[in-house]
Amino acid sequence: MSSRLRGLETIRALIVAIGLVAGSSPAFSSPVEVREAVEGYIARHEMEIVRELWEALSIPAVASDAENIRRKAIFLQERLERRGFSSEILETEGNPLVYGDLRVEGAEKTLLFYAHYDGQPVDGSKWAQEDPFQPVLRAGRLEDAARVLDLADQTGLDDDARIYARCASDDTAPIIALLAALDALAAAGRQPTANIRVLFDGEEEAGSPSLVSAIERYRDRLDADLLLIIDGPLHPSDLPTVVHGARGILTLELTVYGPRVPAHSGHYGNWVPNPAMRLAQLLASMKDDEGRVTVAGFYDGIDLSPADRSVLDLVPDDLEELERALGFTGADTVGESLQEAIQYPSLNVRGLHSAWVGGEARTIVPDQAVAALDLRLVRETPADDLYSKVLAHIRGQGYHVVGDDPTDEERSAYPRIVKLLRSAGSEAYRTPIDHPQALRVHRALADMWGVPPVVKRTSGGTVPIAPFVRLLGLPALGLPTVNYDNNQHSPNENIRIGHLRRSIVTMAAMLMME
Amino acid sequence: MSSRLRGLETIRALIVAIGLVAGSSPAFSSPVEVREAVEGYIARHEMEIVRELWEALSIPAVASDAENIRRKAIFLQERLERRGFSSEILETEGNPLVYGDLRVEGAEKTLLFYAHYDGQPVDGSKWAQEDPFQPVLRAGRLEDAARVLDLADQTGLDDDARIYARCASDDTAPIIALLAALDALAAAGRQPTANIRVLFDGEEEAGSPSLVSAIERYRDRLDADLLLIIDGPLHPSDLPTVVHGARGILTLELTVYGPRVPAHSGHYGNWVPNPAMRLAQLLASMKDDEGRVTVAGFYDGIDLSPADRSVLDLVPDDLEELERALGFTGADTVGESLQEAIQYPSLNVRGLHSAWVGGEARTIVPDQAVAALDLRLVRETPADDLYSKVLAHIRGQGYHVVGDDPTDEERSAYPRIVKLLRSAGSEAYRTPIDHPQALRVHRALADMWGVPPVVKRTSGGTVPIAPFVRLLGLPALGLPTVNYDNNQHSPNENIRIGHLRRSIVTMAAMLMME
């Protein structure tokens, strides 16, 4: 890790874009001093920090388990109060939010940290350990058969050690890191440069259904100059990472109809239209050979400035390695790179189904064929807008569009029928790449780590918090800190101890930001 | 039924094609006399005939049940011997064939009747009766809630009564009808005009795997002037039907590859190529909007003569009714009609699968997408030939074609990879529409029923007997006689008593054919 960080410092000379001038800025009176103080504190209090995380991870925290979720909320509230926060359990239509407010004398700015304290549902049978909510400490990676350690026997931990538990990286470690950073600063006699507010969500992994309606009720508590979302893994390069937005999503389901029931392909093939072929033709009409969407106006309004492009170019993706890892060659060319590609909305066939394949295949003309699509949205392409364009395209292909299975009358009236279902959709958000609050964060990270952060103009994925961010109207940045290989959303989720340490330092950088 | 037959006689005046001049031919010294004699015999011996059929249907006869299949073979052998056949059980690599040879003094021609005595596998839970091999007599259609009758109480049966049992129509009733026709002629002091040979197959519903190799062993017993395949239902018009051939079949399975495992559609959508979209594009490249195959040379060699076309035109398909029944409008236009369409090979997508749809759908780029295809073959388009053309087409779309899942090296070397699997294929057969032996059959049916038969140049479906027909080298005709709504291959298979009677008369027409 640190050798990788050092290696990457050599590219710093090349990087002089959008205020990302590293090392020379006076953003901290002395970032090195802060870092040394925090790292010293971590070294002295390591087992305390790990035990607090361990305790937090021992509370089952799946959104559907309201009772245990509330236990974890109360646990966190109490831990915030220990650090001098004025803390509340904010009731919502669903699981409670944990809120904390720490006023700093003389501070002119306010930072709002968002994280979620629930975790993905677990399938215990797929985990190496008995119970995903009984943390297990290992000397290294499970995949490398690292041995299990007894926490009670440890007096210090190697950077490569890992704690395995649901929520470990996503997001309980960042929450504990934030608390530890506050402790480290307090121990050094320093106080944050801004008022600190925290909001911990108890149902993010269930889509944060109560978050938007909570704004109305608790808007006054949520005011801030900047929202920092301390969720997600670092860029695969392991460099400090800042994420300016996330794509939204709209899902569609298309069902094309053939005969009312499957028809004998011998008796009727060549005569009864085949819905699987029709669906293939309809889908094929939506993209060209290079993977670019051919639906009229699909990419309208997207204009990448030279500054945007240089930010994209600076993301150190190793695309050759990524192709090897994913097992393909020859990417689609919606953009010139992966980073450019995700600046555009996508149209992805995420599933196909018609009758049977393999040993189950039968000699029939299927009665219907279904395609499940997801469209990733960007700031310039709202869900309703893209939906209208896709709908117009489908109609342009001669289809009668219905919302339910067609009636006999519709079957007799229209040669081409498609049922089109859509989700409500979740919009994208994006904070401008040169927003003053963002530039502060870039600079603070660069100063703290001696290397400019990877700045992602948008993440390709979608986050439940996006509607919240849009409604709140704050500049918002994703600040991921955990190891890329944390098995987020999968069995054997973990946090690497070295990354826990780095998370604490990064949180301190935010707390001390000028 | 008979009113329908009478109604259709009114179109006879229009039909003067390929020797189908009805009514005026002296093919029988007196067909009316033969018909009256046979119908008189049926009226007097009806319960005997039904009981013989009942007894045959009471022997479980699924190809995989070797013991019971042999019981049925021995039953049939014994029934043939009662009628004066010299009969044998012919051993094969699989289930035995039942063979019979009836020499007629002075006969110059030999007719070979083929039928199968096995039935489709049964799923007893889907039948209305306890056991598909314990026949049930009903006063009418099960779908009309017709009551069950006790066979022992009956002294005669209505035309609309039905016997429900596996094998009822497919093919045990035609076998029993042939035996009854021989009895009826014998009772009238008549003998067939040809030597009669019969061959009953014990594994047709399992694909007749042993039939072709049996030719080598038993070729001398199988010589004849004409092979009559007494299998399948009448044309939906319920008119006498003759079928000159059947399409063959070749099945293909295409698997297009994306990332090695499903990839996050947000992080990688627009960049990692989507195999479901690629498969859709590949399939779409194979057909135009009208359903015509665009693979180069796909229809080569097919040339319908004016005589062929008039035969196709004479098939009284009610296409509007068929569209209504199947629940669609706007047929593909490979041919101008259903009958013309099935003179051409087809390319049918019988199944599609990629990842998940509906409630199971996940926001991923799938790892692969599979299409199952069946290609129906005609006499002019052998399996290997069409396979080569489709393969060339796929390569022309830029695909690297493999026979196994691609290796890492292949994934890194080829942007487009498809796994293409094929079946061995089963070829089509077709007896020329004006073959002299065929014209005899057309005439005999026309004379017997007073209406020209529906002549199908080919059936759309595929029959396991086709390779046998091709190797044997005899002119071969399908002579279906049972009700169209017999639920062949489905639960609640049945034979309508009126159709059993008609089958006997049709068999007599064949036995007395000039």
Short mmCIF file of N, CA and C in Angstrom, two decimals, chain B residues 308-362:
data_model
loop_
_atom_site.label_atom_id
_atom_site.label_comp_id
_atom_site.label_asym_id
_atom_site.label_seq_id
_atom_site.Cartn_x
_atom_site.Cartn_y
_atom_site.Cartn_z
N ASP B 308 -47.35 -27.34 -57.84
CA ASP B 308 -47.14 -27.33 -56.39
C ASP B 308 -48.02 -26.26 -55.74
N ARG B 309 -48.01 -25.10 -56.35
CA ARG B 309 -48.77 -23.99 -55.76
C ARG B 309 -50.26 -24.28 -55.72
N SER B 310 -50.74 -24.95 -56.76
CA SER B 310 -52.19 -25.18 -56.75
C SER B 310 -52.54 -26.22 -55.68
N VAL B 311 -51.65 -27.17 -55.45
CA VAL B 311 -51.88 -28.13 -54.36
C VAL B 311 -51.92 -27.39 -53.02
N LEU B 312 -50.98 -26.45 -52.84
CA LEU B 312 -50.95 -25.69 -51.58
C LEU B 312 -52.24 -24.87 -51.44
N ASP B 313 -52.67 -24.29 -52.57
CA ASP B 313 -53.86 -23.43 -52.52
C ASP B 313 -55.11 -24.23 -52.17
N LEU B 314 -55.09 -25.52 -52.52
CA LEU B 314 -56.30 -26.33 -52.28
C LEU B 314 -56.47 -26.73 -50.83
N VAL B 315 -55.43 -26.58 -50.02
CA VAL B 315 -55.58 -26.95 -48.60
C VAL B 315 -56.50 -25.91 -47.95
N PRO B 316 -57.62 -26.39 -47.43
CA PRO B 316 -58.63 -25.43 -46.96
C PRO B 316 -58.33 -24.88 -45.57
N ASP B 317 -57.14 -24.30 -45.40
CA ASP B 317 -56.82 -23.68 -44.10
C ASP B 317 -57.69 -22.45 -43.91
N ASP B 318 -58.23 -22.31 -42.73
CA ASP B 318 -58.97 -21.09 -42.39
C ASP B 318 -58.01 -20.21 -41.59
N LEU B 319 -57.23 -19.40 -42.33
CA LEU B 319 -56.13 -18.69 -41.67
C LEU B 319 -56.64 -17.60 -40.73
N GLU B 320 -57.75 -17.00 -41.07
CA GLU B 320 -58.30 -15.98 -40.15
C GLU B 320 -58.69 -16.62 -38.83
N GLU B 321 -59.35 -17.77 -38.94
CA GLU B 321 -59.75 -18.48 -37.73
C GLU B 321 -58.51 -18.92 -36.95
N LEU B 322 -57.49 -19.36 -37.67
CA LEU B 322 -56.27 -19.84 -37.02
C LEU B 322 -55.58 -18.67 -36.30
N GLU B 323 -55.54 -17.51 -36.92
CA GLU B 323 -54.96 -16.34 -36.24
C GLU B 323 -55.74 -16.03 -34.97
N ARG B 324 -57.07 -16.10 -35.08
CA ARG B 324 -57.88 -15.81 -33.90
C ARG B 324 -57.60 -16.83 -32.80
N ALA B 325 -57.55 -18.12 -33.20
CA ALA B 325 -57.33 -19.17 -32.21
C ALA B 325 -55.95 -19.03 -31.55
N LEU B 326 -54.96 -18.66 -32.33
CA LEU B 326 -53.61 -18.54 -31.79
C LEU B 326 -53.39 -17.19 -31.11
N GLY B 327 -54.29 -16.22 -31.40
CA GLY B 327 -54.23 -14.95 -30.68
C GLY B 327 -53.22 -13.97 -31.24
N PHE B 328 -53.17 -13.83 -32.56
CA PHE B 328 -52.28 -12.82 -33.12
C PHE B 328 -52.86 -12.35 -34.44
N THR B 329 -52.27 -11.30 -34.98
CA THR B 329 -52.61 -10.88 -36.35
C THR B 329 -51.32 -10.50 -37.05
N GLY B 330 -51.33 -10.68 -38.36
CA GLY B 330 -50.15 -10.27 -39.13
C GLY B 330 -49.09 -11.35 -39.14
N ALA B 331 -49.30 -12.37 -39.97
CA ALA B 331 -48.35 -13.48 -40.03
C ALA B 331 -47.07 -13.04 -40.74
N ASP B 332 -46.00 -13.76 -40.46
CA ASP B 332 -44.78 -13.60 -41.23
C ASP B 332 -45.08 -13.93 -42.70
N THR B 333 -44.28 -13.39 -43.60
CA THR B 333 -44.61 -13.57 -45.02
C THR B 333 -43.51 -14.31 -45.76
N VAL B 334 -43.04 -15.39 -45.13
CA VAL B 334 -42.08 -16.24 -45.83
C VAL B 334 -42.76 -16.84 -47.07
N GLY B 335 -44.01 -17.21 -46.91
CA GLY B 335 -44.83 -17.63 -48.04
C GLY B 335 -46.10 -16.81 -48.03
N GLU B 336 -46.91 -17.00 -49.07
CA GLU B 336 -48.15 -16.23 -49.11
C GLU B 336 -49.22 -16.83 -48.20
N SER B 337 -48.98 -18.04 -47.74
CA SER B 337 -49.95 -18.72 -46.88
C SER B 337 -49.18 -19.61 -45.92
N LEU B 338 -49.88 -20.16 -44.94
CA LEU B 338 -49.24 -21.12 -44.03
C LEU B 338 -48.67 -22.29 -44.82
N GLN B 339 -49.46 -22.82 -45.77
CA GLN B 339 -48.98 -23.99 -46.54
C GLN B 339 -47.72 -23.64 -47.34
N GLU B 340 -47.70 -22.44 -47.91
CA GLU B 340 -46.50 -22.09 -48.66
C GLU B 340 -45.33 -21.89 -47.70
N ALA B 341 -45.60 -21.28 -46.55
CA ALA B 341 -44.52 -21.00 -45.59
C ALA B 341 -43.78 -22.28 -45.20
N ILE B 342 -44.53 -23.38 -45.04
CA ILE B 342 -43.86 -24.59 -44.57
C ILE B 342 -43.19 -25.37 -45.69
N GLN B 343 -43.21 -24.84 -46.90
CA GLN B 343 -42.40 -25.42 -47.97
C GLN B 343 -40.96 -24.93 -47.87
N TYR B 344 -40.74 -23.96 -47.01
CA TYR B 344 -39.40 -23.37 -46.85
C TYR B 344 -38.81 -23.79 -45.51
N PRO B 345 -37.49 -23.81 -45.43
CA PRO B 345 -36.91 -24.06 -44.11
C PRO B 345 -37.20 -22.86 -43.20
N SER B 346 -37.23 -23.10 -41.91
CA SER B 346 -37.50 -22.02 -40.96
C SER B 346 -36.31 -21.85 -40.03
N LEU B 347 -36.25 -20.70 -39.43
CA LEU B 347 -35.26 -20.44 -38.38
C LEU B 347 -36.05 -19.84 -37.23
N ASN B 348 -36.20 -20.62 -36.20
CA ASN B 348 -37.11 -20.27 -35.10
C ASN B 348 -36.34 -20.14 -33.79
N VAL B 349 -36.49 -18.99 -33.14
CA VAL B 349 -35.90 -18.81 -31.80
C VAL B 349 -36.85 -19.46 -30.80
N ARG B 350 -36.48 -20.61 -30.31
CA ARG B 350 -37.43 -21.31 -29.44
C ARG B 350 -37.22 -20.98 -27.97
N GLY B 351 -36.10 -20.35 -27.66
CA GLY B 351 -35.87 -19.96 -26.27
C GLY B 351 -34.75 -18.95 -26.15
N LEU B 352 -34.86 -18.09 -25.16
CA LEU B 352 -33.83 -17.09 -24.86
C LEU B 352 -33.60 -17.12 -23.37
N HIS B 353 -32.35 -16.96 -22.99
CA HIS B 353 -32.09 -16.83 -21.56
C HIS B 353 -30.84 -16.01 -21.31
N SER B 354 -30.98 -15.06 -20.40
CA SER B 354 -29.82 -14.33 -19.93
C SER B 354 -30.17 -13.74 -18.57
N ALA B 355 -29.38 -14.09 -17.59
CA ALA B 355 -29.56 -13.56 -16.23
C ALA B 355 -31.02 -13.66 -15.79
N TRP B 356 -31.59 -12.56 -15.32
CA TRP B 356 -32.92 -12.63 -14.70
C TRP B 356 -33.84 -11.54 -15.22
N VAL B 357 -35.13 -11.85 -15.20
CA VAL B 357 -36.15 -10.82 -15.49
C VAL B 357 -37.15 -10.82 -14.35
N GLY B 358 -38.11 -9.91 -14.40
CA GLY B 358 -39.16 -9.85 -13.38
C GLY B 358 -38.59 -9.50 -12.02
N GLY B 359 -39.18 -10.06 -10.99
CA GLY B 359 -38.78 -9.74 -9.63
C GLY B 359 -37.34 -10.13 -9.32
N GLU B 360 -36.80 -11.03 -10.11
CA GLU B 360 -35.43 -11.52 -9.89
C GLU B 360 -34.38 -10.65 -10.56
N ALA B 361 -34.82 -9.69 -11.36
CA ALA B 361 -33.85 -8.92 -12.16
C ALA B 361 -32.85 -8.20 -11.28
N ARG B 362 -31.61 -8.18 -11.73
CA ARG B 362 -30.53 -7.53 -10.98
C ARG B 362 -29.82 -6.55 -11.89
#
